[in-house]
Coordinates of C-alpha atoms in Angstrom, one line a residue:
M1 CA -6.9 -24.1 3.2
A2 CA -6.3 -21.5 0.3
G3 CA -10.1 -20.8 0.2
N4 CA -10.1 -20.5 3.9
V5 CA -6.9 -17.8 3.8
T6 CA -8.6 -16.1 0.9
S7 CA -11.9 -16.2 2.8
L8 CA -10.4 -14.8 5.9
F9 CA -8.6 -12.0 4.0
R10 CA -11.5 -10.8 1.9
D11 CA -13.5 -10.7 5.6
A12 CA -10.6 -8.8 7.0
V13 CA -10.3 -6.1 4.4
A14 CA -13.8 -5.5 4.7
A15 CA -13.6 -4.8 8.5
D16 CA -10.3 -2.7 7.8
P17 CA -7.3 -4.4 9.4
V18 CA -4.6 -3.2 10.6
D19 CA -1.7 -4.2 7.9
F20 CA 1.4 -5.4 9.1
C21 CA 2.1 -7.4 5.7
V22 CA 2.7 -4.9 2.9
P23 CA 6.0 -3.1 3.6
C24 CA 4.7 0.5 3.1
N25 CA 5.5 4.1 4.4
P26 CA 2.6 4.9 6.8
Y27 CA 3.4 8.6 7.0
F28 CA 3.9 9.3 3.2
P29 CA 2.2 10.7 1.1
T30 CA 0.8 13.3 4.0
P31 CA -3.2 13.6 4.3
D32 CA -2.8 16.8 2.6
M33 CA -1.1 15.5 -0.4
F34 CA -3.8 12.8 -0.6
E35 CA -6.3 15.6 -0.7
E36 CA -4.5 17.2 -3.2
M37 CA -4.3 14.2 -5.5
A38 CA -8.3 13.3 -4.8
G39 CA -9.1 16.9 -6.0
R40 CA -7.3 16.4 -9.3
L41 CA -8.0 12.6 -9.6
R42 CA -10.6 13.3 -12.5
E43 CA -7.9 15.1 -14.5
I44 CA -4.9 12.5 -13.6
V45 CA -7.1 9.3 -14.7
T46 CA -8.9 11.1 -17.9
Y47 CA -6.0 12.3 -19.7
Y48 CA -2.7 10.6 -21.2
P49 CA 0.6 10.7 -19.1
S50 CA 3.6 12.3 -20.4
D51 CA 6.2 9.8 -22.1
A52 CA 8.3 7.9 -20.0
G53 CA 11.4 10.1 -21.1
T54 CA 9.8 13.5 -19.8
I55 CA 9.0 11.7 -16.6
T56 CA 12.5 10.3 -16.2
A57 CA 13.8 13.5 -16.9
E58 CA 11.8 15.1 -14.2
L59 CA 12.9 12.3 -11.6
C60 CA 16.7 12.7 -12.5
D61 CA 16.4 16.5 -12.0
L62 CA 15.3 15.7 -8.6
L63 CA 17.7 13.2 -7.7
Q64 CA 20.8 14.7 -9.6
L65 CA 21.1 11.9 -12.1
P66 CA 22.0 11.7 -15.6
P67 CA 18.9 10.7 -17.6
Q68 CA 21.0 8.2 -19.9
C69 CA 21.7 6.5 -17.0
V70 CA 18.3 5.6 -15.8
A71 CA 15.2 3.4 -16.9
M72 CA 11.9 4.0 -15.2
G73 CA 9.4 0.8 -15.0
N74 CA 6.0 0.2 -14.0
G75 CA 7.3 -1.3 -10.7
S76 CA 10.4 -2.9 -9.8
T77 CA 9.4 -6.2 -10.8
E78 CA 8.9 -5.0 -14.4
L79 CA 12.4 -4.1 -14.2
I80 CA 13.6 -7.3 -12.7
T81 CA 11.8 -9.2 -15.6
W82 CA 13.8 -7.1 -18.2
I83 CA 17.0 -7.6 -16.3
D84 CA 16.6 -11.1 -16.4
H85 CA 15.5 -11.3 -19.9
L86 CA 18.2 -8.9 -21.3
L87 CA 21.3 -9.0 -19.1
V88 CA 21.2 -12.5 -17.2
R89 CA 22.7 -15.4 -19.8
E90 CA 22.8 -18.7 -18.2
S91 CA 23.2 -18.2 -14.4
L92 CA 22.3 -16.2 -11.4
A93 CA 23.6 -16.2 -7.8
V94 CA 21.0 -15.1 -5.0
P95 CA 21.5 -15.1 -1.2
V96 CA 18.4 -16.7 0.4
P97 CA 15.9 -16.2 1.6
S98 CA 15.1 -12.7 -0.6
F99 CA 12.4 -11.2 -2.7
G100 CA 11.0 -14.2 -4.4
R101 CA 11.2 -12.6 -7.9
W102 CA 14.8 -12.8 -8.0
T103 CA 14.7 -16.6 -7.7
D104 CA 11.3 -17.4 -9.4
Q105 CA 12.0 -15.0 -12.3
P106 CA 15.1 -16.6 -13.9
M107 CA 13.7 -20.1 -13.0
E108 CA 11.0 -19.4 -15.2
T109 CA 13.1 -18.7 -18.0
G110 CA 15.3 -21.8 -17.6
K111 CA 18.4 -20.3 -16.0
R112 CA 20.3 -21.9 -13.3
V113 CA 19.6 -19.9 -9.9
D114 CA 22.6 -20.6 -7.7
M115 CA 21.1 -20.1 -4.0
F116 CA 23.5 -19.0 -1.3
P117 CA 21.9 -19.6 1.9
L118 CA 22.1 -17.0 4.8
Q119 CA 22.7 -18.6 8.2
E120 CA 20.2 -18.0 10.9
A121 CA 23.0 -18.7 13.4
G122 CA 24.5 -15.5 12.0
D123 CA 21.2 -13.5 12.1
F124 CA 20.9 -14.3 8.4
A125 CA 23.9 -11.7 7.6
L126 CA 25.3 -11.8 4.1
D127 CA 29.3 -12.7 4.5
L128 CA 30.3 -11.0 1.3
A129 CA 33.4 -12.8 1.2
Q130 CA 32.1 -16.6 1.4
Y131 CA 29.1 -15.2 -1.0
A132 CA 32.2 -14.4 -3.4
D133 CA 33.8 -17.9 -2.7
F134 CA 30.7 -19.4 -3.6
I135 CA 30.1 -17.7 -7.0
R136 CA 33.6 -18.8 -7.8
A137 CA 33.0 -22.4 -7.0
R138 CA 29.8 -22.3 -8.8
G139 CA 31.3 -20.6 -12.2
T140 CA 28.0 -18.1 -11.9
R141 CA 27.9 -15.6 -14.3
A142 CA 25.6 -13.2 -12.5
A143 CA 24.8 -12.2 -8.8
V144 CA 22.3 -10.1 -7.0
I145 CA 22.7 -8.6 -3.2
C146 CA 19.4 -7.0 -2.0
N147 CA 20.5 -4.3 0.5
P148 CA 18.6 -4.3 2.9
N149 CA 17.4 -7.8 2.2
N150 CA 14.0 -9.0 2.4
P151 CA 12.5 -10.4 4.6
D152 CA 15.1 -10.0 7.4
G153 CA 16.4 -6.5 6.8
G154 CA 20.3 -7.0 6.9
C155 CA 22.4 -4.3 5.4
L156 CA 25.7 -4.2 4.0
R157 CA 28.2 -1.3 4.6
R158 CA 28.7 0.9 1.3
Q159 CA 32.3 -0.1 1.4
S160 CA 31.9 -3.7 1.7
V161 CA 29.5 -3.6 -1.3
V162 CA 32.0 -1.8 -3.5
R163 CA 34.9 -4.1 -2.6
F164 CA 32.5 -7.3 -3.8
M165 CA 32.0 -5.2 -7.1
D166 CA 35.8 -4.8 -7.6
A167 CA 36.2 -8.4 -6.6
M168 CA 33.6 -9.5 -9.2
A169 CA 34.4 -7.3 -12.1
D170 CA 34.6 -10.1 -14.4
L171 CA 30.9 -11.3 -13.9
D172 CA 28.5 -10.2 -16.5
L173 CA 26.3 -8.7 -14.3
I174 CA 26.1 -7.4 -10.5
V175 CA 22.6 -6.3 -9.4
I176 CA 22.3 -4.1 -5.9
D177 CA 18.9 -4.1 -5.1
E178 CA 18.3 -1.1 -3.1
S179 CA 14.5 -0.9 -2.9
F180 CA 14.5 -0.4 0.9
L181 CA 17.7 1.7 1.5
E182 CA 15.9 4.9 1.8
F183 CA 14.9 3.4 5.4
A184 CA 18.4 2.5 6.6
D185 CA 20.3 4.8 8.9
A186 CA 23.5 2.8 9.7
E187 CA 25.4 5.2 7.5
T188 CA 25.0 8.6 5.9
E189 CA 25.5 7.8 2.3
P190 CA 24.6 4.0 2.0
S191 CA 24.0 3.8 -1.8
V192 CA 26.2 2.7 -4.5
V193 CA 24.1 4.6 -7.3
Q194 CA 27.4 6.6 -8.0
E195 CA 29.5 3.3 -8.7
A196 CA 27.0 2.3 -10.7
L197 CA 27.4 5.1 -13.4
L198 CA 30.8 4.0 -14.1
R199 CA 31.1 0.4 -13.8
P200 CA 30.0 -2.0 -17.0
N201 CA 28.6 -4.6 -15.1
V202 CA 26.6 -3.1 -12.1
V203 CA 22.9 -1.9 -12.1
V204 CA 21.1 -0.5 -9.0
L205 CA 17.6 -1.1 -8.6
R206 CA 15.3 1.3 -6.7
S207 CA 11.8 1.3 -5.7
L208 CA 9.6 4.5 -5.4
G209 CA 6.2 2.7 -4.3
K210 CA 7.6 1.1 -1.0
N211 CA 9.4 4.3 0.3
F212 CA 6.5 6.6 -1.2
G213 CA 3.9 4.5 0.5
L214 CA 2.3 4.3 -3.0
H215 CA 2.6 0.3 -3.9
G216 CA -0.6 0.6 -6.0
I217 CA 0.9 2.9 -8.4
R218 CA 3.6 0.7 -9.6
F219 CA 6.7 2.6 -10.2
G220 CA 10.4 2.1 -9.9
Y221 CA 13.7 2.7 -11.5
L222 CA 17.2 1.4 -12.2
V223 CA 20.7 2.9 -12.7
A224 CA 23.6 1.9 -14.9
N225 CA 26.1 3.2 -17.0
P226 CA 24.4 4.1 -20.2
A227 CA 24.9 1.1 -22.2
L228 CA 23.2 -1.3 -19.6
A229 CA 20.5 1.7 -18.8
G230 CA 19.7 2.3 -22.5
R231 CA 19.5 -1.6 -23.3
V232 CA 16.6 -1.8 -20.9
R233 CA 15.0 1.5 -21.7
S234 CA 14.9 0.6 -25.5
M235 CA 12.6 -2.5 -24.6
L236 CA 10.1 -0.4 -22.6
P237 CA 7.2 1.1 -24.0
K238 CA 6.9 4.8 -24.5
W239 CA 4.2 5.4 -22.2
N240 CA 4.8 2.5 -19.6
L241 CA 3.9 5.0 -16.6
N242 CA 0.7 5.8 -15.5
S243 CA -1.0 9.3 -14.8
L244 CA -0.7 8.8 -10.9
A245 CA 3.0 7.9 -11.2
E246 CA 3.8 11.0 -13.2
H247 CA 1.8 13.2 -10.6
M248 CA 3.3 12.0 -7.8
V249 CA 7.0 12.5 -9.3
F250 CA 6.0 16.1 -10.0
M251 CA 4.8 16.4 -6.7
L252 CA 8.0 15.3 -4.8
R253 CA 9.8 18.4 -5.4
E254 CA 7.1 20.2 -3.3
H255 CA 7.3 17.7 -0.5
G256 CA 10.7 16.9 0.3
P257 CA 10.6 18.0 4.0
E258 CA 7.5 15.9 4.7
Y259 CA 9.2 12.9 2.8
A260 CA 12.4 13.1 4.9
Q261 CA 10.4 13.3 8.1
S262 CA 8.5 10.4 7.1
L263 CA 11.6 8.3 7.1
L264 CA 12.7 9.4 10.3
Q265 CA 9.6 8.4 12.0
V266 CA 9.9 5.1 10.4
R267 CA 13.5 4.5 11.9
R268 CA 12.1 5.6 15.3
D269 CA 9.2 3.5 15.5
R270 CA 11.6 0.3 14.3
L271 CA 13.7 0.9 17.1
E272 CA 10.4 1.1 19.6
M273 CA 8.7 -1.6 17.8
S274 CA 12.0 -4.1 18.1
G275 CA 11.9 -3.3 21.8
Q276 CA 8.6 -4.3 22.6
L277 CA 8.8 -7.5 20.3
S278 CA 12.0 -8.8 21.7
A279 CA 9.9 -8.5 25.1
L280 CA 7.8 -11.4 24.2
P281 CA 8.9 -14.5 25.3
G282 CA 10.6 -16.8 23.0
L283 CA 10.4 -14.4 20.1
T284 CA 13.6 -13.7 18.4
V285 CA 13.8 -10.4 16.3
Y286 CA 16.7 -9.8 13.8
P287 CA 18.3 -6.8 13.2
S288 CA 17.0 -4.8 10.3
Q289 CA 17.6 -1.8 8.3
G290 CA 14.0 -1.8 6.2
N291 CA 10.9 -0.9 7.2
F292 CA 10.3 -4.3 8.5
L293 CA 11.1 -6.6 11.0
F294 CA 11.9 -10.3 10.8
V295 CA 10.9 -12.5 13.7
R296 CA 11.2 -16.2 14.8
L297 CA 8.0 -17.5 16.8
P298 CA 8.7 -19.3 20.0
V299 CA 9.3 -23.0 19.9
G300 CA 6.1 -24.8 19.0
A301 CA 4.4 -21.9 17.3
E302 CA 3.0 -22.8 13.7
G303 CA 3.3 -19.5 11.6
T304 CA 0.4 -20.4 9.5
V305 CA -1.9 -21.1 12.5
V306 CA -0.4 -17.3 14.1
R307 CA -1.1 -15.7 10.6
D308 CA -4.5 -17.1 10.6
R309 CA -5.5 -16.4 14.2
M310 CA -4.2 -13.1 14.1
L311 CA -6.4 -12.0 11.1
A312 CA -9.5 -13.7 12.3
E313 CA -9.4 -13.0 16.0
H314 CA -7.7 -9.5 15.9
R315 CA -8.1 -8.0 12.2
I316 CA -4.0 -8.0 12.0
L317 CA -2.5 -8.9 8.7
V318 CA 0.9 -10.4 9.2
R319 CA 3.3 -11.8 6.6
E320 CA 4.1 -15.6 7.1
C321 CA 7.1 -16.6 5.6
G322 CA 6.9 -20.3 4.7
N323 CA 6.7 -19.9 1.2
K324 CA 10.4 -18.0 1.0
I325 CA 12.9 -20.4 0.1
G326 CA 15.5 -20.4 2.7
S327 CA 12.9 -19.5 5.2
S328 CA 10.2 -21.5 7.1
S329 CA 6.8 -20.9 8.5
R330 CA 8.0 -20.2 12.0
F331 CA 9.2 -16.8 10.8
L332 CA 7.2 -13.6 10.2
R333 CA 8.0 -10.2 8.7
L334 CA 6.1 -7.6 10.2
V335 CA 5.9 -4.1 8.9
V336 CA 7.0 -1.5 10.8
R337 CA 4.1 1.0 11.9
P338 CA 2.9 3.8 14.2
Q339 CA 3.0 2.6 18.1
A340 CA -0.6 2.7 18.5
D341 CA -1.0 0.1 15.6
V342 CA 2.2 -1.7 17.3
R343 CA 0.5 -2.0 20.8
R344 CA -2.5 -3.7 19.3
L345 CA -0.1 -6.3 17.3
V346 CA 2.0 -7.1 20.8
S347 CA -1.4 -7.5 22.4
G348 CA -2.7 -9.8 19.8
L349 CA 0.3 -12.0 19.6
E350 CA 0.3 -12.3 23.6
Q351 CA -3.0 -13.7 23.3
V352 CA -2.4 -16.0 20.4
L353 CA 1.0 -17.2 21.3
Y354 CA 0.3 -17.8 24.9
G355 CA -3.2 -16.8 26.0
T356 CA -5.5 -19.3 27.8
R357 CA -3.4 -22.5 27.4
R358 CA -6.2 -24.4 25.9
G359 CA -6.0 -21.8 22.7
A360 CA -2.6 -20.7 22.8
A361 CA -0.3 -21.3 19.6
V362 CA 3.0 -22.1 21.8
P363 CA 2.2 -25.4 24.0
E364 CA 2.8 -25.9 27.3
P365 CA 6.5 -26.7 28.3
G366 CA 7.2 -30.1 27.7
T367 CA 4.1 -31.0 25.6
G368 CA 5.0 -29.0 22.4
T369 CA 7.5 -29.9 19.5
S370 CA 10.5 -28.0 17.8
Y371 CA 8.8 -28.9 14.4
S372 CA 7.7 -26.4 12.1
S373 CA 6.3 -27.1 8.7
G374 CA 9.1 -25.7 7.0
T375 CA 9.3 -23.6 3.8
A376 CA 6.6 -24.6 1.6
A377 CA 8.6 -23.8 -1.3
V378 CA 11.2 -26.0 -0.4
D379 CA 9.1 -29.1 0.7
R380 CA 7.7 -29.0 -3.0
L381 CA 10.9 -28.9 -4.3
V382 CA 11.9 -31.8 -2.3
N383 CA 8.8 -33.8 -3.3
E384 CA 8.9 -33.2 -6.8
S385 CA 12.7 -33.4 -7.9
N386 CA 15.6 -35.5 -7.0
G387 CA 17.9 -32.6 -5.8
S388 CA 18.8 -31.6 -9.1
G389 CA 15.9 -29.5 -10.6
L390 CA 14.2 -32.9 -12.3
R391 CA 11.3 -34.9 -12.2
L392 CA 11.9 -38.2 -10.6
T393 CA 11.3 -40.9 -13.2
A394 CA 12.7 -44.1 -11.6
A395 CA 12.9 -45.5 -8.4
V396 CA 16.2 -44.9 -6.2
P397 CA 17.4 -46.7 -3.0
P398 CA 15.8 -45.7 0.2
P399 CA 18.1 -43.9 2.9
A400 CA 19.6 -45.9 5.6
V401 CA 17.4 -46.3 8.3
G402 CA 17.8 -43.7 11.4
T403 CA 20.3 -41.4 9.5
G404 CA 18.5 -39.7 6.8
M405 CA 21.7 -40.5 4.5
P406 CA 21.6 -42.3 1.3
L407 CA 23.1 -46.1 1.0
P408 CA 26.4 -46.3 -0.6
A409 CA 26.0 -45.9 -4.4
A410 CA 27.7 -46.7 -7.4
A411 CA 30.0 -44.0 -9.4
P412 CA 27.5 -42.4 -12.2
P413 CA 28.6 -43.8 -15.7
A414 CA 29.5 -40.0 -16.7
P415 CA 29.4 -36.5 -15.3
G416 CA 26.8 -34.2 -16.1
M417 CA 23.0 -34.6 -15.2
P418 CA 21.5 -37.6 -13.4
L419 CA 20.5 -40.6 -15.5
P420 CA 17.8 -42.8 -14.6
T421 CA 19.1 -45.5 -11.7
A422 CA 20.6 -48.4 -13.0
A423 CA 20.9 -51.6 -11.1
P424 CA 23.6 -51.3 -8.0
A425 CA 27.0 -52.4 -8.5
A426 CA 28.3 -55.5 -6.8
T427 CA 29.5 -55.3 -3.2
S428 CA 30.3 -57.3 -0.7
A429 CA 27.3 -58.0 1.0
P430 CA 24.0 -58.4 -1.5
A431 CA 21.6 -55.6 -1.5
P432 CA 18.4 -56.6 0.3
A433 CA 15.4 -57.6 -1.7
P434 CA 12.9 -54.8 -2.4
A435 CA 10.2 -54.1 0.1
P436 CA 7.1 -52.3 0.7
A437 CA 8.3 -48.8 2.0
P438 CA 6.9 -48.4 5.8
V439 CA 4.8 -45.6 6.7
Q440 CA 7.7 -42.8 7.7
Q441 CA 7.1 -41.0 11.3
P442 CA 8.9 -37.7 12.2
V443 CA 12.0 -38.6 14.1
Q444 CA 13.8 -36.2 16.6
Q445 CA 17.4 -36.9 16.0
S446 CA 19.5 -36.6 18.8
V447 CA 23.0 -36.8 17.1
P448 CA 23.7 -35.0 13.8
Q449 CA 24.5 -36.9 11.1
V450 CA 27.4 -35.7 8.7
P451 CA 26.5 -36.1 5.3
Q452 CA 28.6 -38.2 2.9
P453 CA 29.4 -37.0 -0.8
V454 CA 27.3 -39.5 -3.1
A455 CA 27.0 -40.3 -6.9
A456 CA 24.5 -37.8 -8.7
A457 CA 23.0 -40.9 -10.3
Q458 CA 22.4 -42.5 -7.3
Q459 CA 20.8 -39.7 -4.9
P460 CA 17.9 -40.8 -2.7
A461 CA 14.1 -40.4 -2.9
P462 CA 13.0 -37.1 -1.7
A463 CA 12.7 -37.4 2.1
P464 CA 9.7 -36.5 3.9
A465 CA 8.9 -32.6 4.2
F466 CA 9.8 -32.7 8.0
V467 CA 13.3 -34.7 7.5
P468 CA 14.9 -33.6 4.5
A469 CA 18.2 -35.0 3.3
P470 CA 20.9 -32.3 2.3
V471 CA 21.9 -32.9 -1.2
P472 CA 25.6 -32.5 -2.2
V473 CA 26.1 -30.0 -4.8
P474 CA 28.2 -30.8 -8.1
V475 CA 31.5 -29.4 -8.0
S476 CA 32.8 -27.5 -11.1
P477 CA 36.6 -27.6 -12.2
P478 CA 38.3 -24.5 -10.9
G479 CA 37.2 -21.4 -13.0
A480 CA 34.6 -23.5 -15.3
V481 CA 31.4 -22.7 -15.8
P482 CA 29.2 -25.9 -15.4
V483 CA 27.7 -27.1 -18.9
P484 CA 25.3 -29.6 -18.1
A485 CA 25.1 -33.0 -20.6
P486 CA 21.9 -33.5 -22.1
A487 CA 19.5 -35.4 -19.7
V488 CA 18.0 -38.8 -21.2
G489 CA 14.2 -38.7 -22.0
L490 CA 13.6 -36.0 -19.2
G491 CA 12.7 -32.9 -21.5
P492 CA 13.1 -29.3 -20.3
T493 CA 13.3 -28.1 -16.5
P494 CA 9.7 -27.6 -15.3
P495 CA 8.4 -23.8 -14.3
G496 CA 9.5 -23.3 -10.9
V497 CA 12.3 -25.7 -10.0
P498 CA 16.0 -24.9 -10.5
A499 CA 17.6 -25.3 -13.8
R500 CA 19.9 -28.1 -14.1
G501 CA 23.0 -27.9 -12.3
G502 CA 22.0 -25.3 -9.8
L503 CA 21.7 -25.4 -6.0
T504 CA 18.1 -26.2 -5.6
A505 CA 16.0 -25.5 -2.7
A506 CA 16.3 -29.1 -1.1
Q507 CA 20.1 -28.2 -0.5
V508 CA 19.1 -25.0 0.9
R509 CA 17.1 -26.7 3.2
G510 CA 19.6 -29.0 4.4
M511 CA 22.5 -26.2 4.8
T512 CA 20.1 -23.9 7.0
A513 CA 19.0 -25.9 9.7
P514 CA 20.0 -24.8 12.8
G515 CA 23.3 -26.4 13.5
S516 CA 23.5 -27.9 10.5
P517 CA 26.8 -30.2 10.5
V518 CA 27.1 -30.1 6.3
P519 CA 30.6 -28.9 5.6
A520 CA 31.3 -26.6 3.3
A521 CA 33.6 -29.1 1.1
S522 CA 30.1 -31.0 0.7
A523 CA 28.2 -28.1 -0.9
G524 CA 31.0 -27.6 -3.6
L525 CA 32.4 -24.6 -1.4
T526 CA 35.8 -23.5 -0.8
P527 CA 35.7 -22.2 3.0
A528 CA 36.6 -18.6 3.2
P529 CA 38.4 -16.8 6.0
A530 CA 36.3 -16.0 9.0
T531 CA 37.3 -12.3 8.5
G532 CA 38.5 -10.3 5.7
W533 CA 38.8 -11.5 2.0
P534 CA 40.0 -14.2 0.3
H535 CA 43.6 -13.8 -1.4
A536 CA 44.8 -15.2 -4.8
Q537 CA 47.2 -17.6 -2.9
G538 CA 46.3 -21.1 -3.5
R539 CA 44.0 -20.5 -6.4
S540 CA 44.1 -20.9 -10.2
D541 CA 44.2 -18.0 -12.5
A542 CA 40.7 -18.6 -13.3
Q543 CA 39.6 -18.0 -9.4
S544 CA 42.5 -15.8 -8.3
W545 CA 41.2 -12.8 -6.3
P546 CA 42.9 -9.3 -6.5
D547 CA 45.6 -9.4 -3.9
A548 CA 44.6 -6.9 -0.9
Q549 CA 47.2 -4.7 -1.8
S550 CA 45.7 -3.9 -5.2
W551 CA 42.4 -2.9 -3.9
P552 CA 41.7 1.1 -3.6
N553 CA 42.5 2.5 -0.4
A554 CA 39.4 2.2 1.9
A555 CA 39.7 5.9 2.7
G556 CA 39.2 7.1 -0.9
M557 CA 36.7 4.3 -2.0
G558 CA 33.0 5.6 -2.7
Q559 CA 34.3 9.3 -2.9
T560 CA 31.8 11.5 -4.8
G561 CA 32.5 15.1 -6.0

């Protein structure tokens, strides 16, 4: 299949497809700016660029930021890599779905990644009170907020983010990824950059390639207090930025009005595009403040099929989100583009989704299924791990028939990491003799089953990708940072799998299913109030929140001179 997709992509590129996949600003740089760069291309690519300090100073003069608080990188992903290596010590909390490098990068370096599931029923909006409660319950030491979030485009008010930073002031690190914030229009000054300058544990990440429409140049920057920014900057090469990036930074001063107009046009297009897509039967469009829209396909439509047919039949590239943890292949991320391109997109979707019934991606009523293939990354982890990020090494009891839940299990011999399964403890009824495992078929369950906590050492074998079983999260003592016990004969956590003790994708999958009955307590969470912020009452000193009365007055928050 991968080969077919690659072949389709190459053919489409040759045929000049319409790109709804890469989240770029389609209106900037302007044609005149491209002409200017083309005229100077020989000079740009022949000579060395200025050093990073010179380019950073020019950008800071343009943005009115102190250079000692800024570090420029060869793309935001380079900066994410250094943030992980230098500033994330042991664990990182990330709402999912999100930009993949925020989950993959720390997992690749052996960190524990605590994934906080955004709920489809709530339009994937991030509840900061519940997120903070989750961080406290897990004992996580660093946290990420993408604002707006990728892929759904959900955006938080500046004041809410500032209050979150106040409440989490004791964490090692808080990263606010504002890579798409230039496209937001919900409030006039949504950025928390000025707050980052004054706080000892906050880093704000900004992208230049996305909003300037130049992904290929690879440049971005972070803003933090001088100590944090200087620590990252000291690890970067002296010439880590290329000449095209430098030329673009120096051009910005002369083309500010065109840039501002391009952002305004993207915002207008987003509103119009959302309305046109929402008119398609069964298609759900989620609120977005980015330059993209997150959509759920109608029941029965498979994202990979829609993606391939849009490319092969209509020469349109779309981003199918089945490989994003916390998402599934029923979701697409569609970049905001000019109206002529949107009309072509809508026409193509109509033909692929509904078309002639024989070739439609959405089956006739009553003949389809609500099953979608699910998140590829989640399915891989479900199949390869036992819910704790460890490869399976011993057989475990099968799940009870018809429930998807594990059979009663004996308590583990000691807290910590799961050990190879021991013989089950004696019970009033003898355990059935082992029998060949029957071939499992997809089962449409009509009555949701509420999971019960089970011992870590007796977790069930991985369920098939189409019926994943939620796995409880180990609960740490109040205020304590989980310290995993040594695993017996299991070695280090494999690359791409959450480190020991983290919330795995299997658990996220179980908690993000629509109408999931998983209670917060079974996931190691303390339920947070439906509105407002948790208070200190009823918590230990290690977990207590600042009382509401001690927070800065909302009217005076975020004011800059």
